[in-house]
Structure formats: structure tokens, C-alpha cells
PDB file of N, CA and C in Angstrom:
ATOM      1  N   MET A  21       2.762  43.287 -18.517  1.00 65.00           N
ATOM      2  CA  MET A  21       3.524  42.880 -17.349  1.00 65.00           C
ATOM      3  C   MET A  21       2.592  42.468 -16.215  1.00 65.00           C
ATOM      4  N   LEU A  22       1.542  43.242 -15.996  1.00 60.00           N
ATOM      5  CA  LEU A  22       0.585  42.941 -14.940  1.00 60.00           C
ATOM      6  C   LEU A  22      -0.107  41.612 -15.208  1.00 60.00           C
ATOM      7  N   ALA A  23      -0.439  41.364 -16.471  1.00 64.00           N
ATOM      8  CA  ALA A  23      -1.088  40.097 -16.833  1.00 64.00           C
ATOM      9  C   ALA A  23      -0.176  38.916 -16.532  1.00 64.00           C
ATOM     10  N   ALA A  24       1.108  39.078 -16.775  1.00 68.00           N
ATOM     11  CA  ALA A  24       2.067  38.001 -16.490  1.00 68.00           C
ATOM     12  C   ALA A  24       2.142  37.734 -14.995  1.00 68.00           C
ATOM     13  N   CYS A  25       2.100  38.776 -14.185  1.00 71.00           N
ATOM     14  CA  CYS A  25       2.132  38.606 -12.726  1.00 71.00           C
ATOM     15  C   CYS A  25       0.882  37.895 -12.233  1.00 71.00           C
ATOM     16  N   ILE A  26      -0.264  38.261 -12.799  1.00 68.00           N
ATOM     17  CA  ILE A  26      -1.522  37.614 -12.411  1.00 68.00           C
ATOM     18  C   ILE A  26      -1.493  36.144 -12.794  1.00 68.00           C
ATOM     19  N   LEU A  27      -1.023  35.852 -14.006  1.00 78.00           N
ATOM     20  CA  LEU A  27      -0.927  34.453 -14.430  1.00 78.00           C
ATOM     21  C   LEU A  27       0.029  33.672 -13.538  1.00 78.00           C
ATOM     22  N   GLN A  28       1.124  34.288 -13.153  1.00 84.00           N
ATOM     23  CA  GLN A  28       2.082  33.620 -12.279  1.00 84.00           C
ATOM     24  C   GLN A  28       1.453  33.353 -10.910  1.00 84.00           C
ATOM     25  N   GLU A  29       0.716  34.307 -10.376  1.00 86.00           N
ATOM     26  CA  GLU A  29       0.040  34.114  -9.093  1.00 86.00           C
ATOM     27  C   GLU A  29      -0.993  33.000  -9.192  1.00 86.00           C
ATOM     28  N   GLU A  30      -1.746  32.978 -10.293  1.00 88.00           N
ATOM     29  CA  GLU A  30      -2.735  31.918 -10.489  1.00 88.00           C
ATOM     30  C   GLU A  30      -2.057  30.562 -10.582  1.00 88.00           C
ATOM     31  N   TRP A  31      -0.919  30.498 -11.274  1.00 88.00           N
ATOM     32  CA  TRP A  31      -0.192  29.237 -11.396  1.00 88.00           C
ATOM     33  C   TRP A  31       0.246  28.738 -10.021  1.00 88.00           C
ATOM     34  N   TRP A  32       0.773  29.637  -9.185  1.00 90.00           N
ATOM     35  CA  TRP A  32       1.223  29.223  -7.860  1.00 90.00           C
ATOM     36  C   TRP A  32       0.050  28.763  -7.004  1.00 90.00           C
ATOM     37  N   GLU A  33      -1.097  29.391  -7.185  1.00 91.00           N
ATOM     38  CA  GLU A  33      -2.288  28.967  -6.440  1.00 91.00           C
ATOM     39  C   GLU A  33      -2.730  27.574  -6.883  1.00 91.00           C
ATOM     40  N   VAL A  34      -2.749  27.340  -8.194  1.00 88.00           N
ATOM     41  CA  VAL A  34      -3.106  26.016  -8.720  1.00 88.00           C
ATOM     42  C   VAL A  34      -2.108  24.977  -8.226  1.00 88.00           C
ATOM     43  N   ARG A  35      -0.844  25.321  -8.264  1.00 90.00           N
ATOM     44  CA  ARG A  35       0.211  24.401  -7.803  1.00 90.00           C
ATOM     45  C   ARG A  35       0.016  24.036  -6.334  1.00 90.00           C
ATOM     46  N   GLN A  36      -0.301  25.026  -5.508  1.00 92.00           N
ATOM     47  CA  GLN A  36      -0.496  24.774  -4.076  1.00 92.00           C
ATOM     48  C   GLN A  36      -1.719  23.892  -3.833  1.00 92.00           C
ATOM     49  N   VAL A  37      -2.791  24.146  -4.568  1.00 88.00           N
ATOM     50  CA  VAL A  37      -3.997  23.323  -4.427  1.00 88.00           C
ATOM     51  C   VAL A  37      -3.700  21.885  -4.827  1.00 88.00           C
ATOM     52  N   LEU A  38      -3.015  21.694  -5.952  1.00 86.00           N
ATOM     53  CA  LEU A  38      -2.674  20.333  -6.387  1.00 86.00           C
ATOM     54  C   LEU A  38      -1.743  19.642  -5.393  1.00 86.00           C
ATOM     55  N   THR A  39      -0.805  20.379  -4.836  1.00 88.00           N
ATOM     56  CA  THR A  39       0.085  19.807  -3.822  1.00 88.00           C
ATOM     57  C   THR A  39      -0.714  19.324  -2.622  1.00 88.00           C
ATOM     58  N   ASP A  40      -1.654  20.137  -2.167  1.00 89.00           N
ATOM     59  CA  ASP A  40      -2.499  19.744  -1.037  1.00 89.00           C
ATOM     60  C   ASP A  40      -3.341  18.518  -1.367  1.00 89.00           C
ATOM     61  N   VAL A  41      -3.891  18.490  -2.584  1.00 87.00           N
ATOM     62  CA  VAL A  41      -4.703  17.343  -3.017  1.00 87.00           C
ATOM     63  C   VAL A  41      -3.855  16.080  -3.045  1.00 87.00           C
ATOM     64  N   PHE A  42      -2.662  16.156  -3.628  1.00 86.00           N
ATOM     65  CA  PHE A  42      -1.789  14.980  -3.692  1.00 86.00           C
ATOM     66  C   PHE A  42      -1.412  14.500  -2.297  1.00 86.00           C
ATOM     67  N   LYS A  43      -1.111  15.421  -1.386  1.00 86.00           N
ATOM     68  CA  LYS A  43      -0.760  15.035  -0.018  1.00 86.00           C
ATOM     69  C   LYS A  43      -1.898  14.262   0.638  1.00 86.00           C
ATOM     70  N   LYS A  44      -3.107  14.766   0.486  1.00 87.00           N
ATOM     71  CA  LYS A  44      -4.256  14.101   1.113  1.00 87.00           C
ATOM     72  C   LYS A  44      -4.531  12.748   0.481  1.00 87.00           C
ATOM     73  N   LEU A  45      -4.463  12.675  -0.841  1.00 87.00           N
ATOM     74  CA  LEU A  45      -4.776  11.421  -1.524  1.00 87.00           C
ATOM     75  C   LEU A  45      -3.717  10.358  -1.273  1.00 87.00           C
ATOM     76  N   VAL A  46      -2.455  10.737  -1.284  1.00 86.00           N
ATOM     77  CA  VAL A  46      -1.377   9.771  -1.045  1.00 86.00           C
ATOM     78  C   VAL A  46      -1.426   9.292   0.401  1.00 86.00           C
ATOM     79  N   GLY A  47      -1.711  10.184   1.310  1.00 83.00           N
ATOM     80  CA  GLY A  47      -1.776   9.822   2.721  1.00 83.00           C
ATOM     81  C   GLY A  47      -2.889   8.848   3.045  1.00 83.00           C
ATOM     82  N   GLN A  48      -3.953   8.845   2.243  1.00 85.00           N
ATOM     83  CA  GLN A  48      -5.094   7.972   2.505  1.00 85.00           C
ATOM     84  C   GLN A  48      -4.984   6.630   1.808  1.00 85.00           C
ATOM     85  N   ASP A  49      -4.018   6.452   0.909  1.00 81.00           N
ATOM     86  CA  ASP A  49      -3.788   5.184   0.209  1.00 81.00           C
ATOM     87  C   ASP A  49      -5.080   4.663  -0.441  1.00 81.00           C
ATOM     88  N   LEU A  50      -5.629   5.457  -1.357  1.00 84.00           N
ATOM     89  CA  LEU A  50      -6.908   5.149  -1.999  1.00 84.00           C
ATOM     90  C   LEU A  50      -6.719   4.490  -3.362  1.00 84.00           C
ATOM     91  N   SER A  51      -7.744   3.777  -3.807  1.00 86.00           N
ATOM     92  CA  SER A  51      -7.752   3.220  -5.161  1.00 86.00           C
ATOM     93  C   SER A  51      -8.116   4.331  -6.147  1.00 86.00           C
ATOM     94  N   LYS A  52      -7.963   4.054  -7.447  1.00 87.00           N
ATOM     95  CA  LYS A  52      -8.309   5.056  -8.466  1.00 87.00           C
ATOM     96  C   LYS A  52      -9.782   5.452  -8.370  1.00 87.00           C
ATOM     97  N   GLU A  53     -10.644   4.476  -8.128  1.00 88.00           N
ATOM     98  CA  GLU A  53     -12.076   4.760  -8.028  1.00 88.00           C
ATOM     99  C   GLU A  53     -12.368   5.651  -6.819  1.00 88.00           C
ATOM    100  N   GLN A  54     -11.721   5.361  -5.697  1.00 90.00           N
ATOM    101  CA  GLN A  54     -11.924   6.171  -4.500  1.00 90.00           C
ATOM    102  C   GLN A  54     -11.395   7.589  -4.700  1.00 90.00           C
ATOM    103  N   ILE A  55     -10.287   7.700  -5.416  1.00 89.00           N
ATOM    104  CA  ILE A  55      -9.731   9.024  -5.709  1.00 89.00           C
ATOM    105  C   ILE A  55     -10.717   9.822  -6.551  1.00 89.00           C
ATOM    106  N   SER A  56     -11.286   9.188  -7.573  1.00 88.00           N
ATOM    107  CA  SER A  56     -12.267   9.875  -8.421  1.00 88.00           C
ATOM    108  C   SER A  56     -13.457  10.350  -7.604  1.00 88.00           C
ATOM    109  N   GLU A  57     -13.902   9.527  -6.667  1.00 89.00           N
ATOM    110  CA  GLU A  57     -15.021   9.922  -5.804  1.00 89.00           C
ATOM    111  C   GLU A  57     -14.646  11.124  -4.940  1.00 89.00           C
ATOM    112  N   LYS A  58     -13.430  11.121  -4.405  1.00 88.00           N
ATOM    113  CA  LYS A  58     -12.979  12.215  -3.533  1.00 88.00           C
ATOM    114  C   LYS A  58     -12.859  13.540  -4.289  1.00 88.00           C
ATOM    115  N   LEU A  59     -12.600  13.461  -5.599  1.00 88.00           N
ATOM    116  CA  LEU A  59     -12.403  14.675  -6.392  1.00 88.00           C
ATOM    117  C   LEU A  59     -13.710  15.342  -6.786  1.00 88.00           C
ATOM    118  N   GLY A  60     -14.815  14.719  -6.459  1.00 88.00           N
ATOM    119  CA  GLY A  60     -16.128  15.338  -6.589  1.00 88.00           C
ATOM    120  C   GLY A  60     -16.494  15.846  -7.959  1.00 88.00           C
ATOM    121  N   SER A  61     -16.669  17.160  -8.075  1.00 89.00           N
ATOM    122  CA  SER A  61     -17.254  17.760  -9.271  1.00 89.00           C
ATOM    123  C   SER A  61     -16.248  18.115 -10.365  1.00 89.00           C
ATOM    124  N   LEU A  62     -15.010  17.681 -10.236  1.00 88.00           N
ATOM    125  CA  LEU A  62     -14.055  17.926 -11.321  1.00 88.00           C
ATOM    126  C   LEU A  62     -14.492  17.195 -12.584  1.00 88.00           C
ATOM    127  N   LYS A  63     -14.031  17.683 -13.710  1.00 92.00           N
ATOM    128  CA  LYS A  63     -14.307  16.994 -14.974  1.00 92.00           C
ATOM    129  C   LYS A  63     -13.662  15.619 -14.939  1.00 92.00           C
ATOM    130  N   ASP A  64     -14.280  14.673 -15.633  1.00 92.00           N
ATOM    131  CA  ASP A  64     -13.789  13.295 -15.631  1.00 92.00           C
ATOM    132  C   ASP A  64     -12.356  13.182 -16.136  1.00 92.00           C
ATOM    133  N   GLU A  65     -11.992  13.973 -17.157  1.00 93.00           N
ATOM    134  CA  GLU A  65     -10.624  13.888 -17.672  1.00 93.00           C
ATOM    135  C   GLU A  65      -9.602  14.376 -16.636  1.00 93.00           C
ATOM    136  N   HIS A  66      -9.983  15.375 -15.833  1.00 90.00           N
ATOM    137  CA  HIS A  66      -9.087  15.847 -14.775  1.00 90.00           C
ATOM    138  C   HIS A  66      -8.974  14.805 -13.660  1.00 90.00           C
ATOM    139  N   LYS A  67     -10.093  14.193 -13.324  1.00 89.00           N
ATOM    140  CA  LYS A  67     -10.075  13.129 -12.314  1.00 89.00           C
ATOM    141  C   LYS A  67      -9.160  11.995 -12.744  1.00 89.00           C
ATOM    142  N   LYS A  68      -9.240  11.630 -14.022  1.00 91.00           N
ATOM    143  CA  LYS A  68      -8.422  10.529 -14.530  1.00 91.00           C
ATOM    144  C   LYS A  68      -6.935  10.865 -14.450  1.00 91.00           C
ATOM    145  N   VAL A  69      -6.582  12.077 -14.852  1.00 91.00           N
ATOM    146  CA  VAL A  69      -5.171  12.481 -14.814  1.00 91.00           C
ATOM    147  C   VAL A  69      -4.648  12.451 -13.376  1.00 91.00           C
ATOM    148  N   ILE A  70      -5.392  13.023 -12.451  1.00 89.00           N
ATOM    149  CA  ILE A  70      -4.951  13.068 -11.056  1.00 89.00           C
ATOM    150  C   ILE A  70      -4.863  11.668 -10.468  1.00 89.00           C
ATOM    151  N   SER A  71      -5.870  10.831 -10.721  1.00 90.00           N
ATOM    152  CA  SER A  71      -5.836   9.472 -10.170  1.00 90.00           C
ATOM    153  C   SER A  71      -4.705   8.654 -10.780  1.00 90.00           C
ATOM    154  N   ASP A  72      -4.416   8.860 -12.064  1.00 91.00           N
ATOM    155  CA  ASP A  72      -3.290   8.159 -12.697  1.00 91.00           C
ATOM    156  C   ASP A  72      -1.956   8.595 -12.089  1.00 91.00           C
ATOM    157  N   VAL A  73      -1.797   9.889 -11.881  1.00 89.00           N
ATOM    158  CA  VAL A  73      -0.550  10.399 -11.293  1.00 89.00           C
ATOM    159  C   VAL A  73      -0.358   9.834  -9.889  1.00 89.00           C
ATOM    160  N   VAL A  74      -1.416   9.851  -9.093  1.00 89.00           N
ATOM    161  CA  VAL A  74      -1.312   9.331  -7.726  1.00 89.00           C
ATOM    162  C   VAL A  74      -1.009   7.841  -7.745  1.00 89.00           C
ATOM    163  N   ALA A  75      -1.678   7.090  -8.625  1.00 88.00           N
ATOM    164  CA  ALA A  75      -1.457   5.643  -8.691  1.00 88.00           C
ATOM    165  C   ALA A  75      -0.030   5.312  -9.129  1.00 88.00           C
ATOM    166  N   ILE A  76       0.459   6.021 -10.121  1.00 91.00           N
ATOM    167  CA  ILE A  76       1.790   5.732 -10.661  1.00 91.00           C
ATOM    168  C   ILE A  76       2.898   6.195  -9.711  1.00 91.00           C
ATOM    169  N   HIS A  77       2.726   7.348  -9.111  1.00 90.00           N
ATOM    170  CA  HIS A  77       3.806   7.962  -8.328  1.00 90.00           C
ATOM    171  C   HIS A  77       3.564   7.927  -6.820  1.00 90.00           C
ATOM    172  N   SER A  78       2.637   7.114  -6.354  1.00 87.00           N
ATOM    173  CA  SER A  78       2.301   7.139  -4.927  1.00 87.00           C
ATOM    174  C   SER A  78       3.496   6.834  -4.033  1.00 87.00           C
ATOM    175  N   SER A  79       4.328   5.875  -4.420  1.00 89.00           N
ATOM    176  CA  SER A  79       5.468   5.537  -3.555  1.00 89.00           C
ATOM    177  C   SER A  79       6.478   6.681  -3.489  1.00 89.00           C
ATOM    178  N   SER A  80       6.767   7.319  -4.613  1.00 91.00           N
ATOM    179  CA  SER A  80       7.724   8.432  -4.588  1.00 91.00           C
ATOM    180  C   SER A  80       7.120   9.662  -3.903  1.00 91.00           C
ATOM    181  N   LEU A  81       5.820   9.901  -4.096  1.00 87.00           N
ATOM    182  CA  LEU A  81       5.160  11.008  -3.408  1.00 87.00           C
ATOM    183  C   LEU A  81       5.158  10.772  -1.899  1.00 87.00           C
ATOM    184  N   ARG A  82       4.861   9.542  -1.483  1.00 88.00           N
ATOM    185  CA  ARG A  82       4.851   9.202  -0.062  1.00 88.00           C
ATOM    186  C   ARG A  82       6.258   9.381   0.540  1.00 88.00           C
ATOM    187  N   LEU A  83       7.275   8.927  -0.175  1.00 90.00           N
ATOM    188  CA  LEU A  83       8.656   9.084   0.296  1.00 90.00           C
ATOM    189  C   LEU A  83       9.007  10.561   0.470  1.00 90.00           C
ATOM    190  N   LYS A  84       8.614  11.382  -0.486  1.00 88.00           N
ATOM    191  CA  LYS A  84       8.892  12.820  -0.402  1.00 88.00           C
ATOM    192  C   LYS A  84       8.173  13.445   0.794  1.00 88.00           C
ATOM    193  N   LEU A  85       6.942  13.033   1.052  1.00 85.00           N
ATOM    194  CA  LEU A  85       6.207  13.544   2.208  1.00 85.00           C
ATOM    195  C   LEU A  85       6.905  13.157   3.511  1.00 85.00           C
ATOM    196  N   VAL A  86       7.372  11.926   3.589  1.00 85.00           N
ATOM    197  CA  VAL A  86       8.084  11.467   4.785  1.00 85.00           C
ATOM    198  C   VAL A  86       9.380  12.252   4.962  1.00 85.00           C
ATOM    199  N   GLN A  87      10.107  12.469   3.872  1.00 86.00           N
ATOM    200  CA  GLN A  87      11.360  13.233   3.951  1.00 86.00           C
ATOM    201  C   GLN A  87      11.104  14.668   4.406  1.00 86.00           C
ATOM    202  N   ASN A  88      10.047  15.279   3.878  1.00 82.00           N
ATOM    203  CA  ASN A  88       9.712  16.647   4.286  1.00 82.00           C
ATOM    204  C   ASN A  88       9.361  16.705   5.769  1.00 82.00           C
ATOM    205  N   THR A  89       8.609  15.721   6.229  1.00 80.00           N
ATOM    206  CA  THR A  89       8.227  15.670   7.637  1.00 80.00           C
ATOM    207  C   THR A  89       9.449  15.442   8.518  1.00 80.00           C
ATOM    208  N   ALA A  90      10.327  14.541   8.100  1.00 79.00           N
ATOM    209  CA  ALA A  90      11.540  14.265   8.876  1.00 79.00           C
ATOM    210  C   ALA A  90      12.434  15.498   8.941  1.00 79.00           C
ATOM    211  N   ALA A  91      12.548  16.214   7.846  1.00 78.00           N
ATOM    212  CA  ALA A  91      13.371  17.425   7.827  1.00 78.00           C
ATOM    213  C   ALA A  91      12.794  18.482   8.761  1.00 78.00           C
ATOM    214  N   LEU A  92      11.494  18.602   8.781  1.00 71.00           N
ATOM    215  CA  LEU A  92      10.826  19.554   9.655  1.00 71.00           C
ATOM    216  C   LEU A  92      11.016  19.156  11.112  1.00 71.00           C
ATOM    217  N   SER A  93      10.862  17.879  11.412  1.00 65.00           N
ATOM    218  CA  SER A  93      11.007  17.391  12.782  1.00 65.00           C
ATOM    219  C   SER A  93      12.421  17.599  13.294  1.00 65.00           C
ATOM    220  N   LYS A  94      13.409  17.380  12.448  1.00 62.00           N
ATOM    221  CA  LYS A  94      14.803  17.547  12.850  1.00 62.00           C
ATOM    222  C   LYS A  94      15.066  18.994  13.253  1.00 62.00           C
ATOM    223  N   THR A  95      14.528  19.924  12.503  1.00 60.00           N
ATOM    224  CA  THR A  95      14.704  21.335  12.818  1.00 60.00           C
ATOM    225  C   THR A  95      14.068  21.670  14.155  1.00 60.00           C
ATOM    226  N   VAL A  96      12.887  21.158  14.382  1.00 59.00           N
ATOM    227  CA  VAL A  96      12.192  21.432  15.639  1.00 59.00           C
ATOM    228  C   VAL A  96      12.997  20.882  16.810  1.00 59.00           C
ATOM    229  N   LEU A  97      13.504  19.664  16.674  1.00 59.00           N
ATOM    230  CA  LEU A  97      14.277  19.071  17.759  1.00 59.00           C
ATOM    231  C   LEU A  97      15.599  19.789  17.997  1.00 59.00           C
ATOM    232  N   SER A  98      16.236  20.269  16.952  1.00 61.00           N
ATOM    233  CA  SER A  98      17.512  20.958  17.146  1.00 61.00           C
ATOM    234  C   SER A  98      17.309  22.313  17.816  1.00 61.00           C
ATOM    235  N   ASP A  99      16.141  22.914  17.651  1.00 60.00           N
ATOM    236  CA  ASP A  99      15.847  24.202  18.267  1.00 60.00           C
ATOM    237  C   ASP A  99      15.216  24.063  19.653  1.00 60.00           C
ATOM    238  N   PHE A 100      14.968  22.843  20.079  1.00 61.00           N
ATOM    239  CA  PHE A 100      14.296  22.612  21.348  1.00 61.00           C
ATOM    240  C   PHE A 100      15.182  23.077  22.502  1.00 61.00           C
ATOM    241  N   ASP A 101      14.587  23.715  23.457  1.00 63.00           N
ATOM    242  CA  ASP A 101      15.334  24.201  24.616  1.00 63.00           C
ATOM    243  C   ASP A 101      15.460  23.067  25.631  1.00 63.00           C
ATOM    244  N   TRP A 102      16.592  22.377  25.599  1.00 63.00           N
ATOM    245  CA  TRP A 102      16.791  21.210  26.460  1.00 63.00           C
ATOM    246  C   TRP A 102      16.851  21.605  27.931  1.00 63.00           C
ATOM    247  N   LYS A 103      17.263  22.820  28.250  1.00 66.00           N
ATOM    248  CA  LYS A 103      17.265  23.272  29.646  1.00 66.00           C
ATOM    249  C   LYS A 103      15.846  23.323  30.182  1.00 66.00           C
ATOM    250  N   LEU A 104      14.927  23.750  29.352  1.00 61.00           N
ATOM    251  CA  LEU A 104      13.526  23.795  29.745  1.00 61.00           C
ATOM    252  C   LEU A 104      13.019  22.395  30.046  1.00 61.00           C
ATOM    253  N   LYS A 105      13.385  21.439  29.212  1.00 56.00           N
ATOM    254  CA  LYS A 105      12.948  20.064  29.416  1.00 56.00           C
ATOM    255  C   LYS A 105      13.480  19.529  30.743  1.00 56.00           C
ATOM    256  N   VAL A 106      14.728  19.794  31.038  1.00 54.00           N
ATOM    257  CA  VAL A 106      15.332  19.319  32.284  1.00 54.00           C
ATOM    258  C   VAL A 106      14.645  19.959  33.483  1.00 54.00           C
ATOM    259  N   SER A 107      14.316  21.222  33.394  1.00 55.00           N
ATOM    260  CA  SER A 107      13.677  21.895  34.525  1.00 55.00           C
ATOM    261  C   SER A 107      12.252  21.402  34.752  1.00 55.00           C
ATOM    262  N   ILE A 108      11.589  20.948  33.700  1.00 57.00           N
ATOM    263  CA  ILE A 108      10.235  20.410  33.844  1.00 57.00           C
ATOM    264  C   ILE A 108      10.277  19.065  34.551  1.00 57.00           C
ATOM    265  N   VAL A 109      11.259  18.247  34.211  1.00 51.00           N
ATOM    266  CA  VAL A 109      11.385  16.911  34.798  1.00 51.00           C
ATOM    267  C   VAL A 109      11.832  17.062  36.218  1.00 51.00           C
TER     268      VAL A 109
END
């Protein structure tokens, strides 16, 4: 049971790292060669898989990032204290 929990924690850590990598790579709009350079010391087969995924899915990944940002912004604006804004002006 403990081994399963450790594996699950490791999986979530790997998932979070890959999510961060995809966000950075999609946001920079890089070519496959530039992506491989950015990935540094990873094995070549891993670099190829990541660069292929980013190249193929960049538009859908970018759309998802924009949607996540818009959803976050909407929440912030709905919670904004408009009385405070009026008193500042």
C-alpha cells in the first residue's frame, strides 16, 4: 500500500513538471529544434516526444492556457471590492 502511495505521489510530481514544461514551451512559440535545445540534458527520445506533442497540440494547449487564465481572471474580478475602488478614485 505504501509503495502505491509513493508511486502515485511520484506520478503527480512528474505530471506537474510536464505541465509546467508544456506551459513554458507553448507560451514561447518555439520550433522543434528550439524545444530540444530548451530541454537540455534529457534523453533524445524524451526530447522528441515532448517536442512532437508541443508541435502537434500547440494550438489546443494554448487555448486551454488562455481559458484557464480567463477563468482565473473572472474569479478575481468578481471578488474585487468595488467600494474600495470607488473610494480610491
